[in-house]
């Protein structure tokens, strides 16, 4: 275990970390008392839960009635009387609903809308997330109140929330999470959002692996240092390359880090990867296989196929180990028999190779993402750690081990409680903060106009687009000015900035200014023009600046060509990407003093 110093904060505080997964969800927490060494614990009791223990999670299931009210959540939704009442009253059952929130830029052609339960009428995916968060929070509060007498009363206004999300979720999805947190009543104002911390599942899993798995003997003798260290001065000879594979229900997240010993610290060394090939996708392929295999038999009834799929998901999939041995799905009684379709004594027999083929797209996606990170990493990869609920599959572990070991790469997974990795790691993120720098996953910048230069071939090719600005000069529009390039390693406080200028016809138009931050995800190292790959550019967010004071100092200028009056002001666009969320600001100078807009970001919906 990672040694920790006593908490140095002045007052008592609670850290609550939520891992809302596609299939299962859980909450971990830490009670921070001044002078006490922090201990990470898990919420281990939930209503109607059969198995109570240290690895407790609940299924991510909700039932809604026809009026859109939540009627049952988690383990409660599995109770027989609830299932019966749901059928009688026509309730809507939601499983895998988190996939409705999936980022649009992730490859998801293999996920059909028919694979995911439709949302109740009038309910958005964000509102469903809010309902589920509210339930998890209520369960956590009850558990802490029952387990730690009087503690909750002393911290109910001093709670830090950590919410995790897949590596591939970006600005829009992060904004949806924050909106859901408000709808759930966990925070009541924009100001209280400062107590909400968003974190990738990959980085949360790294913290879990460090505190529970990686070189525990080394860590027990080595201090933790998360201070920034210079890229230029750093000697990387003693660094180890580590990739964390968080294999969950919906997504598989890969994160690459350099691990520096003496003192211990971590830096992200490649853009994070995320693929929609989690364990539920193995099950959706199994459903397709079952429908094909049973076509024409009395067992092709959708309800029977759904029952088989549930058994496959809960047991057959996890038990599968060898492609040369058959697998079985138990679904009926001893009277259920149809040898033509491989059914005997209520069990369906599947060829082992057919089951192995269901895993293959997920395995290939992990290997492809791993190779992508290995190519991008600045140092060799020495260790790969597999965590997440899907890590419990022995076949997945064996297939990946078969790939990594010939490469001379160590491959491991935790002995138990791998499904706690994200929630526990999210608490560790808050109290240990092991990662000192991260890598930009895309190129970020702004659209602008550039002054026409007849010597530039790119300008000549676009001279028909030229426009004469208020200052009388000719400019070419649709130019992209990069501020932060993909693959750049960014320490937490490092800023990236570029200067710009704006012209306005009137004095009144200078009092406010807005700038769109754009994101480029194409193949070019440093894109210059929006018209070359328009589909690779998206507007990520808008930042606003109040320039009332600056506008008072502006004096009109005269156009060189037609002597018309105009105003001009200069500003910088600043991007900070070392934190787990993108932040951007506009800066300008008033009487020689730099002023800044709030780092408020408006994400496009």
Coordinates of C-alpha atoms in Angstrom, one line a residue:
X1 CA 0.0 0.0 0.0
X2 CA 1.1 3.6 -0.7
X3 CA 2.2 5.3 2.5
X4 CA 0.4 8.5 3.2
X5 CA 1.1 11.6 5.3
X6 CA -1.4 12.7 7.9
X7 CA -4.0 15.1 6.4
X8 CA -2.8 18.7 6.8
X9 CA -6.0 20.6 6.1
X10 CA -7.4 22.9 8.8
X11 CA -10.9 21.4 9.0
X12 CA -12.7 18.0 8.6
X13 CA -13.8 17.1 5.1
X14 CA -15.3 14.2 3.2
X15 CA -14.3 13.0 -0.3
X16 CA -17.0 11.1 -2.2
X17 CA -16.0 9.4 -5.5
X18 CA -18.7 8.1 -7.9
X19 CA -18.0 5.5 -10.5
X20 CA -21.1 5.3 -12.7
X21 CA -20.5 2.4 -15.0
X22 CA -22.4 1.0 -17.9
X23 CA -23.1 -2.2 -16.1
X24 CA -22.2 -1.7 -12.4
X25 CA -21.6 1.4 -10.2
X26 CA -20.1 2.2 -6.9
X27 CA -19.0 4.8 -4.4
X28 CA -15.8 5.1 -2.4
X29 CA -15.0 7.7 0.2
X30 CA -12.4 9.1 2.6
X31 CA -12.9 11.0 5.8
X32 CA -10.2 13.7 6.1
X33 CA -9.5 14.6 9.7
X34 CA -6.7 17.0 10.5
X35 CA -3.6 15.1 11.7
X36 CA -5.1 11.7 10.7
X37 CA -3.7 9.5 7.9
X38 CA -6.4 9.2 5.2
X39 CA -8.0 5.8 4.6
X40 CA -10.0 5.0 1.4
X41 CA -13.1 3.0 2.0
X42 CA -16.0 1.7 -0.1
X43 CA -19.7 1.9 0.4
X44 CA -20.4 -1.7 1.1
X45 CA -24.2 -1.8 1.7
X46 CA -27.0 -1.0 -0.7
X47 CA -30.7 -1.6 -0.4
X48 CA -31.8 -5.2 -1.5
X49 CA -28.2 -6.2 -2.1
X50 CA -27.6 -9.9 -1.7
X51 CA -23.8 -9.9 -1.4
X52 CA -22.4 -7.4 1.1
X53 CA -18.6 -7.0 1.1
X54 CA -15.6 -4.9 0.3
X55 CA -16.1 -5.0 -3.4
X56 CA -19.7 -3.9 -3.4
X57 CA -21.2 -2.4 -6.5
X58 CA -24.7 -2.3 -7.7
X59 CA -26.1 -2.9 -11.2
X60 CA -26.7 0.3 -13.2
X61 CA -30.4 -0.4 -13.6
X62 CA -33.4 1.9 -13.2
X63 CA -37.1 1.4 -13.5
X64 CA -39.4 4.3 -14.5
X65 CA -43.2 4.2 -14.3
X66 CA -45.3 5.6 -17.1
X67 CA -45.3 9.1 -15.5
X68 CA -41.5 9.2 -15.6
X69 CA -41.0 8.6 -11.9
X70 CA -38.1 6.5 -10.6
X71 CA -39.6 3.3 -9.1
X72 CA -36.5 1.1 -8.4
X73 CA -32.8 1.4 -8.8
X74 CA -29.8 -0.9 -8.5
X75 CA -30.2 -4.2 -6.7
X76 CA -33.8 -3.2 -5.8
X77 CA -34.6 -3.5 -9.5
X78 CA -33.6 -7.2 -9.4
X79 CA -36.2 -8.2 -6.8
X80 CA -38.8 -10.6 -8.0
X81 CA -41.8 -8.5 -6.7
X82 CA -40.3 -5.4 -8.5
X83 CA -40.0 -7.3 -11.8
X84 CA -43.5 -8.6 -11.5
X85 CA -44.9 -5.1 -10.7
X86 CA -42.9 -3.6 -13.5
X87 CA -44.5 -6.1 -16.0
X88 CA -48.0 -5.5 -14.7
X89 CA -47.8 -1.7 -14.7
X90 CA -45.7 -1.3 -17.9
X91 CA -42.7 0.3 -16.3
X92 CA -39.7 1.1 -18.5
X93 CA -36.5 -0.7 -17.6
X94 CA -33.1 0.9 -18.3
X95 CA -29.9 -1.0 -18.6
X96 CA -26.7 0.1 -20.4
X97 CA -28.3 3.6 -20.5
X98 CA -24.9 5.3 -20.0
X99 CA -24.2 4.5 -23.7
X100 CA -26.8 7.2 -24.6
X101 CA -24.2 9.7 -23.3
X102 CA -21.4 8.3 -25.5
X103 CA -19.1 10.8 -27.2
X104 CA -20.1 11.2 -30.9
X105 CA -16.4 11.2 -32.1
X106 CA -15.8 7.7 -30.8
X107 CA -16.2 4.9 -33.4
X108 CA -19.6 3.4 -32.5
X109 CA -20.9 1.9 -35.7
X110 CA -21.0 -1.5 -34.0
X111 CA -23.5 -0.1 -31.4
X112 CA -27.0 0.0 -32.7
X113 CA -29.7 2.1 -31.0
X114 CA -31.7 -1.1 -30.8
X115 CA -29.0 -2.6 -28.5
X116 CA -29.8 0.1 -25.9
X117 CA -33.1 0.5 -24.1
X118 CA -34.9 3.6 -25.3
X119 CA -35.2 6.4 -22.7
X120 CA -38.6 7.0 -21.0
X121 CA -40.7 9.5 -22.8
X122 CA -39.7 13.0 -21.8
X123 CA -36.5 11.9 -20.1
X124 CA -33.1 12.9 -21.3
X125 CA -29.9 10.9 -20.7
X126 CA -28.7 13.7 -18.4
X127 CA -31.8 13.4 -16.3
X128 CA -31.4 9.7 -16.0
X129 CA -27.8 10.2 -14.9
X130 CA -29.0 12.7 -12.3
X131 CA -31.6 10.3 -11.0
X132 CA -28.9 7.6 -10.6
X133 CA -26.4 10.0 -9.0
X134 CA -29.1 11.0 -6.5
X135 CA -29.7 7.4 -5.5
X136 CA -26.0 6.7 -5.2
X137 CA -25.5 9.8 -3.0
X138 CA -28.5 8.7 -0.7
X139 CA -27.0 5.2 -0.4
X140 CA -23.5 6.7 0.5
X141 CA -25.0 9.1 3.0
X142 CA -27.0 6.3 4.7
X143 CA -24.0 4.0 4.8
X144 CA -21.6 6.7 6.3
X145 CA -24.2 7.8 8.8
X146 CA -24.7 4.2 10.0
X147 CA -21.0 3.3 10.0
X148 CA -19.5 6.5 11.4
X149 CA -21.6 8.1 14.1
X150 CA -21.9 11.9 14.0
X151 CA -19.4 12.2 11.2
X152 CA -22.0 13.2 8.5
X153 CA -23.4 16.1 10.6
X154 CA -19.9 17.6 10.9
X155 CA -19.1 17.6 7.2
X156 CA -22.4 17.9 5.3
X157 CA -21.3 21.3 4.0
X158 CA -17.7 20.2 3.4
X159 CA -17.9 17.5 0.8
X160 CA -15.6 17.2 -2.3
X161 CA -17.1 15.2 -5.1
X162 CA -15.1 13.3 -7.7
X163 CA -16.9 11.9 -10.7
X164 CA -15.1 9.7 -13.2
X165 CA -15.8 9.4 -16.9
X166 CA -14.4 7.4 -19.9
X167 CA -11.1 8.7 -21.4
X168 CA -13.0 9.6 -24.6
X169 CA -15.5 11.9 -23.0
X170 CA -14.6 15.6 -23.5
X171 CA -16.1 19.0 -23.0
X172 CA -19.7 18.3 -23.9
X173 CA -19.9 15.1 -21.8
X174 CA -18.2 16.8 -18.9
X175 CA -20.7 19.6 -19.1
X176 CA -23.5 17.1 -19.1
X177 CA -22.1 15.5 -15.9
X178 CA -21.9 18.8 -14.2
X179 CA -25.5 19.5 -15.2
X180 CA -26.6 16.1 -13.9
X181 CA -24.9 16.8 -10.6
X182 CA -26.9 20.0 -10.2
X183 CA -30.2 18.3 -11.2
X184 CA -29.4 15.6 -8.6
X185 CA -29.2 18.2 -5.9
X186 CA -25.6 17.4 -4.9
X187 CA -24.6 21.0 -5.5
X188 CA -27.0 23.9 -5.7
X189 CA -25.1 26.6 -7.6
X190 CA -22.4 27.4 -10.1
X191 CA -20.2 28.5 -7.2
X192 CA -20.4 25.1 -5.6
X193 CA -19.2 23.4 -8.8
X194 CA -15.7 24.2 -7.5
X195 CA -16.2 21.3 -5.1
X196 CA -16.8 19.0 -8.1
X197 CA -13.8 17.3 -9.7
X198 CA -14.0 15.4 -13.0
X199 CA -11.5 12.7 -13.7
X200 CA -10.9 10.2 -16.5
X201 CA -11.4 6.5 -15.6
X202 CA -7.9 5.9 -16.9
X203 CA -6.2 8.2 -14.4
X204 CA -8.4 7.0 -11.6
X205 CA -7.3 3.4 -12.4
X206 CA -3.6 4.5 -12.4
X207 CA -4.0 5.8 -8.8
X208 CA -5.6 2.5 -7.8
X209 CA -2.8 0.5 -9.4
X210 CA -0.1 2.6 -7.7
X211 CA -1.7 2.3 -4.3
X212 CA -2.5 -1.4 -4.6
X213 CA -0.3 -3.1 -7.2
X214 CA 2.7 -1.4 -8.9
X215 CA 6.0 -2.0 -7.1
X216 CA 4.5 -1.8 -3.6
X217 CA 7.8 -2.6 -2.0
X218 CA 9.5 0.3 -3.9
X219 CA 6.7 2.7 -3.0
X220 CA 6.8 1.9 0.6
X221 CA 10.4 3.2 0.7
X222 CA 10.0 6.1 -1.7
X223 CA 8.4 9.5 -1.1
X224 CA 5.7 10.7 -3.4
X225 CA 6.5 13.9 -5.3
X226 CA 4.0 15.5 -7.7
X227 CA 5.9 18.7 -8.3
X228 CA 6.5 19.7 -11.9
X229 CA 9.9 18.8 -13.3
X230 CA 11.4 20.3 -16.4
X231 CA 11.2 18.3 -19.6
X232 CA 14.6 19.7 -20.7
X233 CA 16.4 18.7 -17.5
X234 CA 14.8 15.4 -16.9
X235 CA 16.9 12.3 -17.2
X236 CA 14.4 9.6 -18.4
X237 CA 16.9 6.7 -18.1
X238 CA 15.3 5.5 -14.8
X239 CA 11.7 6.0 -15.9
X240 CA 9.4 3.1 -16.5
X241 CA 6.6 3.2 -19.1
X242 CA 3.3 2.0 -17.7
X243 CA 0.0 1.6 -19.5
X244 CA -3.3 1.1 -17.6
X245 CA -6.0 -0.8 -19.4
X246 CA -9.4 -0.1 -17.7
X247 CA -11.7 -2.7 -19.2
X248 CA -15.2 -1.8 -18.2
X249 CA -18.7 -2.6 -19.3
X250 CA -19.1 0.0 -22.1
X251 CA -15.7 1.4 -22.8
X252 CA -12.1 0.3 -22.6
X253 CA -9.8 3.1 -21.6
X254 CA -6.0 3.1 -22.0
X255 CA -3.7 5.6 -20.4
X256 CA 0.1 5.7 -20.7
X257 CA 2.5 7.2 -18.1
X258 CA 6.1 7.4 -17.2
X259 CA 6.8 6.3 -13.7
X260 CA 9.8 8.0 -12.1
X261 CA 11.3 6.6 -8.9
X262 CA 13.3 8.4 -6.3
X263 CA 11.2 10.4 -5.8
X264 CA 8.0 8.8 -7.3
X265 CA 6.0 10.8 -9.8
X266 CA 4.0 10.2 -12.9
X267 CA 3.6 12.0 -16.2
X268 CA 1.2 11.1 -19.0
X269 CA 3.3 10.3 -22.1
X270 CA 0.7 9.7 -24.9
X271 CA -2.8 10.8 -25.7
X272 CA -5.4 8.7 -23.8
X273 CA -7.3 6.1 -25.8
X274 CA -10.9 5.1 -25.5
X275 CA -12.8 2.4 -27.4
X276 CA -16.4 1.3 -27.2
X277 CA -15.6 -2.3 -26.9
X278 CA -16.4 -3.1 -23.2
X279 CA -17.9 -6.3 -21.9
X280 CA -21.5 -5.4 -22.9
X281 CA -20.4 -5.5 -26.6
X282 CA -19.4 -9.2 -26.1
X283 CA -22.9 -9.8 -24.9
X284 CA -24.5 -7.9 -27.8
X285 CA -22.5 -10.1 -30.2
X286 CA -23.7 -13.1 -28.2
X287 CA -27.3 -12.1 -28.7
X288 CA -26.7 -12.0 -32.5
X289 CA -25.1 -15.4 -32.3
X290 CA -28.0 -16.8 -30.3
X291 CA -30.6 -15.4 -32.7
X292 CA -28.8 -17.0 -35.6
X293 CA -28.3 -20.3 -33.9
X294 CA -31.8 -20.7 -32.7
X295 CA -33.6 -19.3 -35.8
X296 CA -36.4 -21.7 -36.7
X297 CA -36.7 -23.3 -33.3
X298 CA -39.2 -22.7 -30.6
X299 CA -36.4 -21.3 -28.5
X300 CA -36.0 -18.3 -30.8
X301 CA -38.6 -16.5 -28.8
X302 CA -37.2 -13.0 -27.9
X303 CA -37.9 -13.6 -24.2
X304 CA -36.0 -16.9 -24.2
X305 CA -33.1 -15.3 -26.1
X306 CA -33.1 -12.4 -23.6
X307 CA -33.0 -15.0 -20.7
X308 CA -30.1 -16.8 -22.3
X309 CA -28.3 -13.5 -22.9
X310 CA -28.6 -12.6 -19.3
X311 CA -27.2 -16.0 -18.2
X312 CA -24.3 -15.6 -20.7
X313 CA -23.6 -12.1 -19.4
X314 CA -23.7 -13.1 -15.7
X315 CA -21.8 -16.4 -15.8
X316 CA -20.9 -18.0 -19.2
X317 CA -18.9 -15.0 -20.3
X318 CA -16.8 -14.8 -17.1
X319 CA -16.2 -18.6 -16.9
X320 CA -15.0 -19.0 -20.5
X321 CA -11.4 -20.1 -20.6
X322 CA -10.6 -22.4 -23.6
X323 CA -11.8 -22.2 -27.2
X324 CA -11.3 -26.0 -27.6
X325 CA -13.9 -26.7 -24.9
X326 CA -17.7 -26.1 -25.3
X327 CA -19.5 -23.5 -23.2
X328 CA -23.0 -23.8 -21.8
X329 CA -25.9 -21.4 -21.1
X330 CA -28.4 -22.7 -18.6
X331 CA -31.8 -21.2 -19.2
X332 CA -34.6 -23.8 -18.7
X333 CA -35.5 -27.1 -17.0
X334 CA -34.6 -30.8 -17.6
X335 CA -37.5 -31.0 -20.0
X336 CA -36.0 -28.5 -22.5
X337 CA -34.3 -30.6 -25.1
X338 CA -33.6 -30.1 -28.9
X339 CA -30.4 -31.8 -29.9
X340 CA -30.6 -30.2 -33.4
X341 CA -30.0 -26.9 -31.8
X342 CA -27.6 -28.1 -29.1
X343 CA -30.1 -28.0 -26.3
X344 CA -30.1 -30.7 -23.6
X345 CA -31.5 -30.6 -20.0
X346 CA -32.3 -26.9 -20.2
X347 CA -28.8 -26.0 -21.4
X348 CA -27.6 -24.6 -24.7
X349 CA -24.2 -25.9 -25.9
X350 CA -22.0 -23.4 -27.7
X351 CA -18.7 -24.3 -29.5
X352 CA -15.8 -22.8 -27.6
X353 CA -14.4 -21.2 -30.7
X354 CA -17.7 -19.4 -31.3
X355 CA -17.5 -17.9 -27.8
X356 CA -13.9 -16.9 -28.3
X357 CA -14.8 -15.1 -31.5
X358 CA -17.3 -12.9 -29.5
X359 CA -14.3 -11.6 -27.5
X360 CA -12.1 -10.9 -30.5
X361 CA -13.2 -7.4 -31.5
X362 CA -12.6 -6.2 -27.9
X363 CA -9.2 -7.8 -27.8
X364 CA -8.2 -6.4 -31.2
X365 CA -9.4 -2.9 -30.1
X366 CA -7.2 -3.1 -26.9
X367 CA -4.1 -4.2 -28.9
X368 CA -4.7 -1.5 -31.5
X369 CA -5.1 1.2 -28.9
X370 CA -2.0 -0.1 -27.0
X371 CA 0.1 0.0 -30.2
X372 CA -1.1 3.5 -30.9
X373 CA 0.0 4.6 -27.4
X374 CA 3.3 2.7 -27.6
X375 CA 4.2 4.6 -30.9
X376 CA 3.3 7.9 -29.3
X377 CA 5.1 7.3 -26.0
X378 CA 8.4 9.0 -25.4
X379 CA 9.9 6.0 -23.6
X380 CA 9.5 2.2 -23.9
X381 CA 6.5 0.5 -22.2
X382 CA 7.6 -1.9 -19.5
X383 CA 4.3 -2.8 -17.7
X384 CA 0.7 -3.1 -18.6
X385 CA -2.0 -3.3 -15.8
X386 CA -5.5 -4.6 -16.5
X387 CA -8.3 -3.4 -14.2
X388 CA -12.1 -3.0 -14.4
X389 CA -15.0 -5.4 -14.3
X390 CA -14.1 -6.9 -17.7
X391 CA -10.6 -7.8 -16.2
X392 CA -12.3 -10.6 -14.3
X393 CA -12.5 -12.5 -17.6
X394 CA -9.7 -15.2 -17.6
X395 CA -10.0 -15.5 -21.4
X396 CA -9.4 -11.7 -21.9
X397 CA -6.4 -11.8 -19.6
X398 CA -5.0 -14.9 -21.2
X399 CA -5.3 -13.5 -24.8
X400 CA -3.7 -10.2 -23.8
X401 CA -0.9 -12.0 -21.9
X402 CA -0.2 -14.1 -25.0
X403 CA 0.3 -10.8 -26.9
X404 CA 2.3 -8.8 -24.3
X405 CA 4.8 -11.4 -22.9
X406 CA 6.7 -12.0 -26.2
X407 CA 7.2 -8.2 -26.4
X408 CA 9.1 -8.4 -23.0
X409 CA 6.3 -6.4 -21.3
X410 CA 5.1 -7.4 -17.9
X411 CA 1.3 -7.9 -17.6
X412 CA -0.7 -8.0 -14.4
X413 CA -4.1 -7.6 -12.9
X414 CA -5.1 -7.2 -9.2
X415 CA -5.9 -10.3 -7.3
X416 CA -9.4 -9.1 -6.3
X417 CA -11.7 -6.1 -6.3
X418 CA -10.6 -4.9 -9.8
X419 CA -14.1 -3.5 -10.2
X420 CA -13.3 -1.1 -7.3
X421 CA -10.3 0.4 -9.2
X422 CA -12.1 3.5 -10.6
X423 CA -14.0 4.5 -7.4
X424 CA -11.0 3.9 -5.0
X425 CA -8.6 5.5 -7.5
X426 CA -10.8 8.6 -7.8
X427 CA -10.4 9.2 -4.1
X428 CA -6.7 8.6 -4.3
X429 CA -6.6 11.2 -7.1
X430 CA -8.0 13.8 -4.7
X431 CA -5.7 13.0 -1.7
X432 CA -2.5 11.7 -3.4
X433 CA -2.5 13.6 -6.7
X434 CA 0.2 11.5 -8.4
X435 CA 0.1 12.8 -12.0
X436 CA 2.0 16.0 -12.6
X437 CA 1.4 16.4 -16.3
X438 CA -1.0 15.2 -19.0
X439 CA -0.9 15.0 -22.8
X440 CA -3.2 17.0 -25.1
X441 CA -5.5 14.5 -27.0
X442 CA -6.2 16.9 -29.9
X443 CA -5.0 20.2 -31.4
X444 CA -6.8 23.3 -30.0
X445 CA -6.9 26.8 -31.4
X446 CA -9.1 29.5 -32.9
X447 CA -10.4 30.6 -36.3
X448 CA -9.0 33.9 -37.5
X449 CA -8.2 35.9 -40.6
X450 CA -4.6 36.4 -41.7
X451 CA -3.2 39.3 -43.6
X452 CA -2.8 38.6 -47.3
X453 CA 0.7 37.8 -48.5
X454 CA 1.1 37.4 -52.3
X455 CA 4.3 35.4 -51.8
X456 CA 2.5 32.7 -49.9
X457 CA 1.2 29.9 -52.3
X458 CA -1.6 29.1 -49.8
X459 CA -2.7 32.7 -49.8
X460 CA -2.6 32.8 -53.6
X461 CA -4.8 29.8 -53.8
X462 CA -7.3 31.5 -51.6
X463 CA -7.1 35.1 -53.0
X464 CA -10.6 34.9 -54.2
X465 CA -11.7 34.6 -50.6
X466 CA -9.9 37.8 -49.6
X467 CA -11.8 40.5 -47.8
X468 CA -10.8 44.1 -47.1
X469 CA -11.0 44.9 -43.4
X470 CA -11.8 48.2 -41.7
X471 CA -8.1 49.0 -41.5
X472 CA -8.0 48.9 -45.4
X473 CA -5.8 45.8 -45.5
X474 CA -6.7 42.5 -47.3
X475 CA -7.2 39.4 -45.1
X476 CA -7.8 35.7 -45.9
X477 CA -10.5 34.1 -43.7
X478 CA -10.8 30.6 -42.4
X479 CA -7.3 30.4 -41.1
X480 CA -6.7 28.2 -38.0
X481 CA -4.2 29.4 -35.4
X482 CA -3.0 26.5 -33.2
X483 CA -2.5 27.3 -29.6
X484 CA -2.0 23.8 -28.1
X485 CA -0.8 20.9 -30.4
X486 CA -1.9 17.3 -30.0
X487 CA 0.7 15.2 -28.1
X488 CA 2.1 18.2 -26.2
X489 CA 2.9 17.4 -22.6
X490 CA 1.4 19.9 -20.3
X491 CA 2.2 20.5 -16.6
X492 CA -0.7 21.6 -14.4
X493 CA 0.1 25.3 -14.3
X494 CA 1.5 25.7 -17.8
X495 CA -0.3 28.1 -20.0
X496 CA -0.5 28.2 -23.8
X497 CA -1.3 31.5 -25.4
X498 CA -1.4 33.4 -28.7
X499 CA -1.9 37.1 -29.4
X500 CA -4.8 38.4 -31.6
X501 CA -6.4 41.7 -32.6
X502 CA -9.9 42.6 -33.4
X503 CA -11.4 45.6 -35.2
X504 CA -14.8 47.1 -34.7
X505 CA -16.8 49.8 -36.5
X506 CA -18.2 51.3 -33.3
X507 CA -17.1 52.1 -29.8
X508 CA -20.1 50.3 -28.4
X509 CA -19.1 47.0 -30.2
X510 CA -15.8 47.0 -28.2
X511 CA -17.3 46.5 -24.8
X512 CA -17.6 42.7 -25.1
X513 CA -15.7 40.1 -27.0
X514 CA -16.3 36.3 -27.5
X515 CA -13.9 33.7 -29.0
X516 CA -14.7 30.2 -30.0
X517 CA -12.1 27.5 -29.0
X518 CA -11.9 25.0 -31.8
X519 CA -10.6 21.4 -31.8
X520 CA -8.9 19.6 -34.6
X521 CA -8.8 15.8 -34.8
X522 CA -7.3 15.2 -38.2
X523 CA -3.9 13.8 -39.3
X524 CA -2.0 17.0 -39.9
X525 CA 0.7 17.9 -37.4
X526 CA -0.1 21.6 -37.5
X527 CA -3.3 22.5 -39.4
X528 CA -3.5 26.0 -41.0
X529 CA -6.8 26.1 -42.9
X530 CA -10.3 25.2 -42.0
X531 CA -11.2 24.5 -45.7
X532 CA -8.8 21.6 -46.1
X533 CA -10.5 19.2 -43.7
X534 CA -13.7 20.9 -42.5
X535 CA -15.0 17.7 -41.0
X536 CA -12.0 17.5 -38.7
X537 CA -12.7 20.8 -36.9
X538 CA -15.4 21.3 -34.2
X539 CA -16.2 24.2 -32.0
X540 CA -15.6 23.0 -28.5
X541 CA -16.5 26.0 -26.4
X542 CA -16.9 29.8 -26.3
X543 CA -15.2 32.1 -23.9
X544 CA -16.4 35.7 -23.1
X545 CA -14.6 38.8 -22.0
X546 CA -16.1 42.0 -20.5
X547 CA -14.0 44.8 -22.0
X548 CA -15.9 47.8 -20.7
X549 CA -12.9 49.3 -19.0
X550 CA -10.6 48.6 -21.9
X551 CA -13.0 50.2 -24.3
X552 CA -12.8 53.5 -22.5
X553 CA -9.1 53.8 -23.4
X554 CA -9.6 53.1 -27.1
X555 CA -9.1 55.9 -29.6
X556 CA -10.5 55.8 -33.1
X557 CA -8.2 55.0 -36.0
X558 CA -8.5 55.9 -39.7
X559 CA -8.4 53.4 -42.6
X560 CA -5.4 54.0 -44.8
X561 CA -7.5 53.4 -48.0
X562 CA -10.8 55.1 -47.4
X563 CA -10.2 57.1 -44.2
X564 CA -13.3 55.6 -42.4
X565 CA -13.2 55.4 -38.6
X566 CA -12.7 52.1 -36.7
X567 CA -11.5 50.8 -33.3
X568 CA -8.9 48.1 -32.7
X569 CA -8.0 46.2 -29.5
X570 CA -5.5 43.4 -28.8
X571 CA -6.0 40.3 -26.7
X572 CA -4.5 36.9 -25.9
X573 CA -6.3 33.6 -25.9
X574 CA -5.0 31.3 -23.1
X575 CA -5.5 27.6 -22.8
X576 CA -4.7 25.5 -19.7
X577 CA -4.9 21.8 -20.3
X578 CA -2.9 20.4 -17.4
X579 CA -6.0 19.9 -15.3
X580 CA -8.5 17.1 -16.0
X581 CA -10.7 19.6 -17.8
X582 CA -10.0 22.1 -20.5
X583 CA -9.9 25.7 -19.3
X584 CA -9.6 28.8 -21.5
X585 CA -9.4 32.5 -20.9
X586 CA -9.1 35.8 -22.8
X587 CA -6.5 38.3 -21.4
X588 CA -5.9 41.9 -22.3
X589 CA -4.1 44.9 -20.8
X590 CA -5.6 47.9 -19.1
X591 CA -3.0 50.7 -18.4
X592 CA -0.2 48.2 -18.7
X593 CA -1.8 45.7 -16.2
X594 CA -2.9 42.3 -17.5
X595 CA -6.6 41.5 -17.0
X596 CA -8.3 38.2 -17.5
X597 CA -11.8 36.9 -18.2
X598 CA -13.2 34.2 -15.9
X599 CA -12.2 30.7 -17.0
X600 CA -15.8 30.0 -17.8
X601 CA -16.5 27.7 -20.7
X602 CA -19.7 27.3 -22.5
X603 CA -19.8 23.9 -24.2
X604 CA -21.7 23.3 -27.4
X605 CA -24.7 21.0 -26.9

